[in-house]
């Protein structure tokens, strides 16, 4: 079953609290990213937890192994469900993150959706986004990462290369006909369910909707009907 994670891309605790209260009982997982965490830190995490939700802390760790190990340990102390880290930080960094025990789930970012193959060519001639994503994801899984964050469009190719049991987390979910905002590559909630994506991350279609709870319910029922 595909779980819905709502991205709390807001900048105030008041807005966060309003969304959490509106979505209470409908959504269980929430993503806290760089913006909200830089502004309000642990408070933003505790607020989700106080209202019964689980936190995906999307801070995309990328540093020397020991620093990332400590950061994962701190995330564990906050009781978050999962954290993200850049697979490009390398095998030793990933292993150091996975050494924390117990620890949150580790979800690896392969290639940022904002980068194109042309951007990668500036660093690696012949590189393509999909090739890089595949290599990084393989390295992640070989070093105890629990899931791969990628565009839903890439899931069929990556699943074939990495194995049927691979757990995928995908942003860029849009119902057909909905505004795309800056999402260039997107799939529908029904596609997410059919592709076996474990966690679908949705932000603006819910947070900017006139009725966020109704928007979340519509997405959830589209996923359930397709599964
Ligand atoms: O577009 P939406 O508001 O649904 O974004 C949900 C999440 O998708 C964001 O919090 C961000 O992490 C990610 N995102 C992305 N690429 C973009 C825009 C957002 O991966 N171009």
PDB file of C-alpha atoms and ligand atoms in Angstrom:
ATOM      1  CA  UNK A   1       0.000   0.000   0.000  1.00  0.00           C
ATOM      2  CA  UNK A   2       1.203   3.511  -0.811  1.00  0.00           C
ATOM      3  CA  UNK A   3       1.379   5.837   2.203  1.00  0.00           C
ATOM      4  CA  UNK A   4       0.865   9.568   1.791  1.00  0.00           C
ATOM      5  CA  UNK A   5       3.487  11.917   3.249  1.00  0.00           C
ATOM      6  CA  UNK A   6       2.464  15.574   3.300  1.00  0.00           C
ATOM      7  CA  UNK A   7       5.369  17.996   2.824  1.00  0.00           C
ATOM      8  CA  UNK A   8       5.050  20.772   5.396  1.00  0.00           C
ATOM      9  CA  UNK A   9       6.755  23.378   3.221  1.00  0.00           C
ATOM     10  CA  UNK A  10       5.647  26.361   5.319  1.00  0.00           C
ATOM     11  CA  UNK A  11       7.700  28.825   7.325  1.00  0.00           C
ATOM     12  CA  UNK A  12       5.770  29.340  10.536  1.00  0.00           C
ATOM     13  CA  UNK A  13       4.757  27.131  13.423  1.00  0.00           C
ATOM     14  CA  UNK A  14       1.268  28.628  13.236  1.00  0.00           C
ATOM     15  CA  UNK A  15       0.842  27.482   9.618  1.00  0.00           C
ATOM     16  CA  UNK A  16       2.291  24.084  10.477  1.00  0.00           C
ATOM     17  CA  UNK A  17      -0.111  23.680  13.379  1.00  0.00           C
ATOM     18  CA  UNK A  18      -3.083  24.742  11.274  1.00  0.00           C
ATOM     19  CA  UNK A  19      -2.230  22.144   8.600  1.00  0.00           C
ATOM     20  CA  UNK A  20      -1.623  19.406  11.145  1.00  0.00           C
ATOM     21  CA  UNK A  21      -4.948  20.048  12.837  1.00  0.00           C
ATOM     22  CA  UNK A  22      -6.761  20.157   9.493  1.00  0.00           C
ATOM     23  CA  UNK A  23      -5.203  16.857   8.373  1.00  0.00           C
ATOM     24  CA  UNK A  24      -5.496  15.102  11.728  1.00  0.00           C
ATOM     25  CA  UNK A  25      -7.094  11.690  11.324  1.00  0.00           C
ATOM     26  CA  UNK A  26      -6.512  11.652   7.550  1.00  0.00           C
ATOM     27  CA  UNK A  27      -2.706  11.808   7.204  1.00  0.00           C
ATOM     28  CA  UNK A  28      -0.142  10.121   9.488  1.00  0.00           C
ATOM     29  CA  UNK A  29       3.198  11.042   7.867  1.00  0.00           C
ATOM     30  CA  UNK A  30       4.629  14.543   7.472  1.00  0.00           C
ATOM     31  CA  UNK A  31       7.816  15.772   5.867  1.00  0.00           C
ATOM     32  CA  UNK A  32       9.808  18.507   7.579  1.00  0.00           C
ATOM     33  CA  UNK A  33      12.428  20.002   5.305  1.00  0.00           C
ATOM     34  CA  UNK A  34      15.222  22.543   5.433  1.00  0.00           C
ATOM     35  CA  UNK A  35      12.959  25.576   5.501  1.00  0.00           C
ATOM     36  CA  UNK A  36      10.796  24.710   8.497  1.00  0.00           C
ATOM     37  CA  UNK A  37      13.626  22.993  10.381  1.00  0.00           C
ATOM     38  CA  UNK A  38      16.069  25.868   9.882  1.00  0.00           C
ATOM     39  CA  UNK A  39      13.440  28.306  11.095  1.00  0.00           C
ATOM     40  CA  UNK A  40      12.027  26.364  14.043  1.00  0.00           C
ATOM     41  CA  UNK A  41      14.191  23.286  14.670  1.00  0.00           C
ATOM     42  CA  UNK A  42      12.993  20.602  17.070  1.00  0.00           C
ATOM     43  CA  UNK A  43       9.792  22.493  17.836  1.00  0.00           C
ATOM     44  CA  UNK A  44       8.506  21.727  14.349  1.00  0.00           C
ATOM     45  CA  UNK A  45       9.204  18.007  14.852  1.00  0.00           C
ATOM     46  CA  UNK A  46       7.679  17.887  18.327  1.00  0.00           C
ATOM     47  CA  UNK A  47       4.504  19.553  17.086  1.00  0.00           C
ATOM     48  CA  UNK A  48       3.900  16.768  14.550  1.00  0.00           C
ATOM     49  CA  UNK A  49       4.599  14.132  17.180  1.00  0.00           C
ATOM     50  CA  UNK A  50       2.359  15.767  19.776  1.00  0.00           C
ATOM     51  CA  UNK A  51      -0.514  15.571  17.316  1.00  0.00           C
ATOM     52  CA  UNK A  52       0.180  11.869  16.707  1.00  0.00           C
ATOM     53  CA  UNK A  53       2.039  12.120  13.372  1.00  0.00           C
ATOM     54  CA  UNK A  54       5.290  10.556  12.167  1.00  0.00           C
ATOM     55  CA  UNK A  55       8.119  12.701  10.811  1.00  0.00           C
ATOM     56  CA  UNK A  56      10.233  12.268   7.692  1.00  0.00           C
ATOM     57  CA  UNK A  57      13.107  14.684   8.408  1.00  0.00           C
ATOM     58  CA  UNK A  58      14.217  15.730   4.948  1.00  0.00           C
ATOM     59  CA  UNK A  59      17.508  17.532   5.649  1.00  0.00           C
ATOM     60  CA  UNK A  60      19.491  15.618   3.000  1.00  0.00           C
ATOM     61  CA  UNK A  61      22.602  14.928   5.089  1.00  0.00           C
ATOM     62  CA  UNK A  62      25.862  15.089   3.114  1.00  0.00           C
ATOM     63  CA  UNK A  63      29.079  15.439   5.120  1.00  0.00           C
ATOM     64  CA  UNK A  64      32.026  13.458   6.436  1.00  0.00           C
ATOM     65  CA  UNK A  65      31.011  10.041   7.855  1.00  0.00           C
ATOM     66  CA  UNK A  66      31.389  10.931  11.535  1.00  0.00           C
ATOM     67  CA  UNK A  67      29.301  14.097  11.242  1.00  0.00           C
ATOM     68  CA  UNK A  68      26.510  12.256   9.465  1.00  0.00           C
ATOM     69  CA  UNK A  69      26.647   9.469  12.065  1.00  0.00           C
ATOM     70  CA  UNK A  70      26.142  12.088  14.816  1.00  0.00           C
ATOM     71  CA  UNK A  71      23.347  13.801  12.903  1.00  0.00           C
ATOM     72  CA  UNK A  72      21.476  10.487  12.462  1.00  0.00           C
ATOM     73  CA  UNK A  73      21.957   9.830  16.176  1.00  0.00           C
ATOM     74  CA  UNK A  74      20.413  13.233  17.003  1.00  0.00           C
ATOM     75  CA  UNK A  75      17.521  12.521  14.635  1.00  0.00           C
ATOM     76  CA  UNK A  76      16.980   9.231  16.458  1.00  0.00           C
ATOM     77  CA  UNK A  77      16.868  11.097  19.776  1.00  0.00           C
ATOM     78  CA  UNK A  78      14.120  13.318  18.329  1.00  0.00           C
ATOM     79  CA  UNK A  79      12.165  10.169  17.478  1.00  0.00           C
ATOM     80  CA  UNK A  80      11.740  10.820  13.767  1.00  0.00           C
ATOM     81  CA  UNK A  81      10.572   7.981  11.532  1.00  0.00           C
ATOM     82  CA  UNK A  82      13.019   8.602   8.671  1.00  0.00           C
ATOM     83  CA  UNK A  83      15.789  10.936   7.486  1.00  0.00           C
ATOM     84  CA  UNK A  84      17.147  11.661   4.027  1.00  0.00           C
ATOM     85  CA  UNK A  85      20.782  11.703   2.992  1.00  0.00           C
ATOM     86  CA  UNK A  86      22.605  12.254  -0.293  1.00  0.00           C
ATOM     87  CA  UNK A  87      23.814   8.947  -1.716  1.00  0.00           C
ATOM     88  CA  UNK A  88      26.617  10.932  -3.382  1.00  0.00           C
ATOM     89  CA  UNK A  89      28.156  11.325   0.100  1.00  0.00           C
ATOM     90  CA  UNK A  90      29.730   7.939  -0.609  1.00  0.00           C
ATOM     91  CA  UNK A  91      29.748   4.412   0.785  1.00  0.00           C
ATOM     92  CA  UNK A  92      31.653   5.253   3.991  1.00  0.00           C
ATOM     93  CA  UNK A  93      29.196   8.026   4.846  1.00  0.00           C
ATOM     94  CA  UNK A  94      26.232   5.701   4.250  1.00  0.00           C
ATOM     95  CA  UNK A  95      27.768   2.964   6.389  1.00  0.00           C
ATOM     96  CA  UNK A  96      28.446   5.453   9.195  1.00  0.00           C
ATOM     97  CA  UNK A  97      24.797   6.549   9.081  1.00  0.00           C
ATOM     98  CA  UNK A  98      23.615   2.936   9.191  1.00  0.00           C
ATOM     99  CA  UNK A  99      25.811   2.164  12.233  1.00  0.00           C
ATOM    100  CA  UNK A 100      23.479   4.155  14.475  1.00  0.00           C
ATOM    101  CA  UNK A 101      21.359   1.661  16.413  1.00  0.00           C
ATOM    102  CA  UNK A 102      18.460   1.943  16.820  1.00  0.00           C
ATOM    103  CA  UNK A 103      18.032   4.456  14.033  1.00  0.00           C
ATOM    104  CA  UNK A 104      15.450   6.114  11.824  1.00  0.00           C
ATOM    105  CA  UNK A 105      14.916   4.732   8.325  1.00  0.00           C
ATOM    106  CA  UNK A 106      17.566   6.044   5.936  1.00  0.00           C
ATOM    107  CA  UNK A 107      16.209   7.274   2.632  1.00  0.00           C
ATOM    108  CA  UNK A 108      18.761   8.112  -0.052  1.00  0.00           C
ATOM    109  CA  UNK A 109      18.503  10.930  -2.581  1.00  0.00           C
ATOM    110  CA  UNK A 110      20.052   9.906  -5.867  1.00  0.00           C
ATOM    111  CA  UNK A 111      20.111  12.871  -8.294  1.00  0.00           C
ATOM    112  CA  UNK A 112      18.194  16.037  -7.359  1.00  0.00           C
ATOM    113  CA  UNK A 113      15.194  16.555  -9.619  1.00  0.00           C
ATOM    114  CA  UNK A 114      16.453  20.072 -10.347  1.00  0.00           C
ATOM    115  CA  UNK A 115      19.567  18.670 -12.095  1.00  0.00           C
ATOM    116  CA  UNK A 116      19.511  17.677 -15.756  1.00  0.00           C
ATOM    117  CA  UNK A 117      21.906  15.437 -17.690  1.00  0.00           C
ATOM    118  CA  UNK A 118      23.459  18.658 -19.066  1.00  0.00           C
ATOM    119  CA  UNK A 119      24.267  19.768 -15.495  1.00  0.00           C
ATOM    120  CA  UNK A 120      25.910  16.397 -14.818  1.00  0.00           C
ATOM    121  CA  UNK A 121      27.967  16.623 -18.024  1.00  0.00           C
ATOM    122  CA  UNK A 122      29.741  19.633 -16.551  1.00  0.00           C
ATOM    123  CA  UNK A 123      31.193  17.236 -13.955  1.00  0.00           C
ATOM    124  CA  UNK A 124      31.184  13.827 -15.628  1.00  0.00           C
ATOM    125  CA  UNK A 125      31.295  13.537 -19.407  1.00  0.00           C
ATOM    126  CA  UNK A 126      28.868  10.824 -20.613  1.00  0.00           C
ATOM    127  CA  UNK A 127      26.879  10.880 -17.359  1.00  0.00           C
ATOM    128  CA  UNK A 128      23.105  10.818 -17.575  1.00  0.00           C
ATOM    129  CA  UNK A 129      20.643  11.361 -14.756  1.00  0.00           C
ATOM    130  CA  UNK A 130      19.308   7.832 -14.989  1.00  0.00           C
ATOM    131  CA  UNK A 131      22.743   6.208 -15.116  1.00  0.00           C
ATOM    132  CA  UNK A 132      23.909   8.199 -12.096  1.00  0.00           C
ATOM    133  CA  UNK A 133      20.671   7.527 -10.233  1.00  0.00           C
ATOM    134  CA  UNK A 134      21.050   3.797 -10.852  1.00  0.00           C
ATOM    135  CA  UNK A 135      24.668   3.660  -9.679  1.00  0.00           C
ATOM    136  CA  UNK A 136      24.002   5.770  -6.588  1.00  0.00           C
ATOM    137  CA  UNK A 137      20.914   3.759  -5.664  1.00  0.00           C
ATOM    138  CA  UNK A 138      22.845   0.475  -6.006  1.00  0.00           C
ATOM    139  CA  UNK A 139      25.570   1.842  -3.738  1.00  0.00           C
ATOM    140  CA  UNK A 140      22.935   2.977  -1.250  1.00  0.00           C
ATOM    141  CA  UNK A 141      21.250  -0.408  -1.054  1.00  0.00           C
ATOM    142  CA  UNK A 142      24.628  -2.143  -0.758  1.00  0.00           C
ATOM    143  CA  UNK A 143      25.367   0.075   2.249  1.00  0.00           C
ATOM    144  CA  UNK A 144      22.142  -0.441   4.226  1.00  0.00           C
ATOM    145  CA  UNK A 145      20.039   2.474   2.987  1.00  0.00           C
ATOM    146  CA  UNK A 146      16.367   1.532   3.478  1.00  0.00           C
ATOM    147  CA  UNK A 147      14.764   3.344   0.562  1.00  0.00           C
ATOM    148  CA  UNK A 148      15.465   5.349  -2.576  1.00  0.00           C
ATOM    149  CA  UNK A 149      13.987   8.800  -3.212  1.00  0.00           C
ATOM    150  CA  UNK A 150      13.454   9.408  -6.915  1.00  0.00           C
ATOM    151  CA  UNK A 151      11.014  10.618  -9.526  1.00  0.00           C
ATOM    152  CA  UNK A 152       8.127   8.183  -9.970  1.00  0.00           C
ATOM    153  CA  UNK A 153       8.910   8.166 -13.683  1.00  0.00           C
ATOM    154  CA  UNK A 154      12.237   6.447 -12.955  1.00  0.00           C
ATOM    155  CA  UNK A 155      10.801   3.732 -10.710  1.00  0.00           C
ATOM    156  CA  UNK A 156      10.185   1.061 -13.402  1.00  0.00           C
ATOM    157  CA  UNK A 157      13.791   1.272 -14.700  1.00  0.00           C
ATOM    158  CA  UNK A 158      15.306   1.473 -11.228  1.00  0.00           C
ATOM    159  CA  UNK A 159      13.186  -1.375  -9.871  1.00  0.00           C
ATOM    160  CA  UNK A 160      14.323  -3.563 -12.742  1.00  0.00           C
ATOM    161  CA  UNK A 161      17.968  -2.722 -12.058  1.00  0.00           C
ATOM    162  CA  UNK A 162      17.803  -2.861  -8.261  1.00  0.00           C
ATOM    163  CA  UNK A 163      15.329  -5.632  -7.511  1.00  0.00           C
ATOM    164  CA  UNK A 164      11.576  -6.008  -7.107  1.00  0.00           C
ATOM    165  CA  UNK A 165      11.650  -5.522  -3.340  1.00  0.00           C
ATOM    166  CA  UNK A 166      13.294  -2.051  -3.462  1.00  0.00           C
ATOM    167  CA  UNK A 167      11.416   0.559  -1.425  1.00  0.00           C
ATOM    168  CA  UNK A 168      10.789   3.825  -3.283  1.00  0.00           C
ATOM    169  CA  UNK A 169       9.791   7.254  -2.036  1.00  0.00           C
ATOM    170  CA  UNK A 170       8.571   9.644  -4.740  1.00  0.00           C
ATOM    171  CA  UNK A 171       7.755  13.365  -4.796  1.00  0.00           C
ATOM    172  CA  UNK A 172       6.245  15.022  -7.869  1.00  0.00           C
ATOM    173  CA  UNK A 173       2.713  13.624  -7.520  1.00  0.00           C
ATOM    174  CA  UNK A 174      -0.050  15.454  -9.399  1.00  0.00           C
ATOM    175  CA  UNK A 175      -3.604  14.493 -10.270  1.00  0.00           C
ATOM    176  CA  UNK A 176      -4.257  14.839 -13.975  1.00  0.00           C
ATOM    177  CA  UNK A 177      -5.060  18.416 -14.955  1.00  0.00           C
ATOM    178  CA  UNK A 178      -3.674  19.860 -11.705  1.00  0.00           C
ATOM    179  CA  UNK A 179      -1.136  22.755 -11.655  1.00  0.00           C
ATOM    180  CA  UNK A 180       2.411  21.348 -11.902  1.00  0.00           C
ATOM    181  CA  UNK A 181       4.139  24.261 -10.083  1.00  0.00           C
ATOM    182  CA  UNK A 182       7.879  23.591 -10.647  1.00  0.00           C
ATOM    183  CA  UNK A 183       7.474  19.800 -10.948  1.00  0.00           C
ATOM    184  CA  UNK A 184       8.746  18.969 -14.433  1.00  0.00           C
ATOM    185  CA  UNK A 185       8.488  15.224 -13.968  1.00  0.00           C
ATOM    186  CA  UNK A 186       5.384  13.957 -12.300  1.00  0.00           C
ATOM    187  CA  UNK A 187       3.069  10.976 -11.937  1.00  0.00           C
ATOM    188  CA  UNK A 188      -0.524  10.702 -10.700  1.00  0.00           C
ATOM    189  CA  UNK A 189      -1.521   9.246  -7.318  1.00  0.00           C
ATOM    190  CA  UNK A 190      -2.968   6.243  -9.198  1.00  0.00           C
ATOM    191  CA  UNK A 191       0.390   5.730 -10.976  1.00  0.00           C
ATOM    192  CA  UNK A 192       2.179   5.874  -7.593  1.00  0.00           C
ATOM    193  CA  UNK A 193      -0.023   3.036  -6.322  1.00  0.00           C
ATOM    194  CA  UNK A 194       0.299   0.979  -9.518  1.00  0.00           C
ATOM    195  CA  UNK A 195       4.096   1.403  -9.496  1.00  0.00           C
ATOM    196  CA  UNK A 196       4.229   0.088  -5.933  1.00  0.00           C
ATOM    197  CA  UNK A 197       5.763   3.305  -4.572  1.00  0.00           C
ATOM    198  CA  UNK A 198       5.767   2.908  -0.789  1.00  0.00           C
ATOM    199  CA  UNK A 199       5.624   6.597   0.160  1.00  0.00           C
ATOM    200  CA  UNK A 200       4.194   9.357  -2.038  1.00  0.00           C
ATOM    201  CA  UNK A 201       5.348  12.845  -0.985  1.00  0.00           C
ATOM    202  CA  UNK A 202       2.801  15.554  -1.780  1.00  0.00           C
ATOM    203  CA  UNK A 203       3.144  19.221  -0.902  1.00  0.00           C
ATOM    204  CA  UNK A 204       1.349  22.075  -2.618  1.00  0.00           C
ATOM    205  CA  UNK A 205      -1.628  20.132  -4.048  1.00  0.00           C
ATOM    206  CA  UNK A 206      -2.622  19.616  -0.393  1.00  0.00           C
ATOM    207  CA  UNK A 207      -1.069  22.488   1.530  1.00  0.00           C
ATOM    208  CA  UNK A 208      -2.232  25.177  -0.913  1.00  0.00           C
ATOM    209  CA  UNK A 209      -5.681  23.662  -1.519  1.00  0.00           C
ATOM    210  CA  UNK A 210      -8.686  25.635  -0.263  1.00  0.00           C
ATOM    211  CA  UNK A 211      -9.613  22.503   1.706  1.00  0.00           C
ATOM    212  CA  UNK A 212      -6.411  20.519   2.471  1.00  0.00           C
ATOM    213  CA  UNK A 213      -8.288  17.691   4.143  1.00  0.00           C
ATOM    214  CA  UNK A 214     -10.565  17.165   1.103  1.00  0.00           C
ATOM    215  CA  UNK A 215      -7.511  17.303  -1.197  1.00  0.00           C
ATOM    216  CA  UNK A 216      -5.699  14.680   0.895  1.00  0.00           C
ATOM    217  CA  UNK A 217      -8.774  12.423   0.935  1.00  0.00           C
ATOM    218  CA  UNK A 218      -9.115  12.643  -2.850  1.00  0.00           C
ATOM    219  CA  UNK A 219      -5.453  11.676  -3.344  1.00  0.00           C
ATOM    220  CA  UNK A 220      -5.746   8.818  -0.848  1.00  0.00           C
ATOM    221  CA  UNK A 221      -8.853   7.421  -2.506  1.00  0.00           C
ATOM    222  CA  UNK A 222      -7.258   7.651  -5.974  1.00  0.00           C
ATOM    223  CA  UNK A 223      -4.295   5.644  -4.642  1.00  0.00           C
ATOM    224  CA  UNK A 224      -6.518   3.062  -2.925  1.00  0.00           C
ATOM    225  CA  UNK A 225      -8.759   2.585  -5.931  1.00  0.00           C
ATOM    226  CA  UNK A 226      -5.755   1.970  -8.183  1.00  0.00           C
ATOM    227  CA  UNK A 227      -3.960  -0.433  -5.854  1.00  0.00           C
TER     228      UNK A 227
HETATM  229  O1  LIG B   1       5.568  19.910  -5.602  1.00  0.00           O
HETATM  230  P1  LIG B   1       5.203  19.536  -4.184  1.00  0.00           P
HETATM  231  O2  LIG B   1       4.794  20.747  -3.398  1.00  0.00           O
HETATM  232  O3  LIG B   1       4.210  18.404  -4.100  1.00  0.00           O
HETATM  233  O4  LIG B   1       6.580  19.058  -3.567  1.00  0.00           O
HETATM  234  C1  LIG B   1       6.698  18.079  -2.565  1.00  0.00           C
HETATM  235  C2  LIG B   1       8.153  17.841  -2.290  1.00  0.00           C
HETATM  236  O5  LIG B   1       8.762  17.453  -3.523  1.00  0.00           O
HETATM  237  C3  LIG B   1       8.953  19.067  -1.861  1.00  0.00           C
HETATM  238  O6  LIG B   1       8.953  19.205  -0.456  1.00  0.00           O
HETATM  239  C4  LIG B   1      10.336  18.764  -2.378  1.00  0.00           C
HETATM  240  O7  LIG B   1      11.078  18.034  -1.445  1.00  0.00           O
HETATM  241  C5  LIG B   1      10.106  17.893  -3.570  1.00  0.00           C
HETATM  242  N1  LIG B   1      10.332  18.628  -4.829  1.00  0.00           N
HETATM  243  C6  LIG B   1      11.121  18.057  -5.791  1.00  0.00           C
HETATM  244  N2  LIG B   1      11.370  18.723  -6.960  1.00  0.00           N
HETATM  245  C7  LIG B   1      10.802  19.916  -7.222  1.00  0.00           C
HETATM  246  C8  LIG B   1       9.950  20.498  -6.270  1.00  0.00           C
HETATM  247  C9  LIG B   1       9.727  19.820  -5.066  1.00  0.00           C
HETATM  248  O8  LIG B   1      11.606  16.950  -5.600  1.00  0.00           O
HETATM  249  N3  LIG B   1      11.059  20.524  -8.382  1.00  0.00           N
END
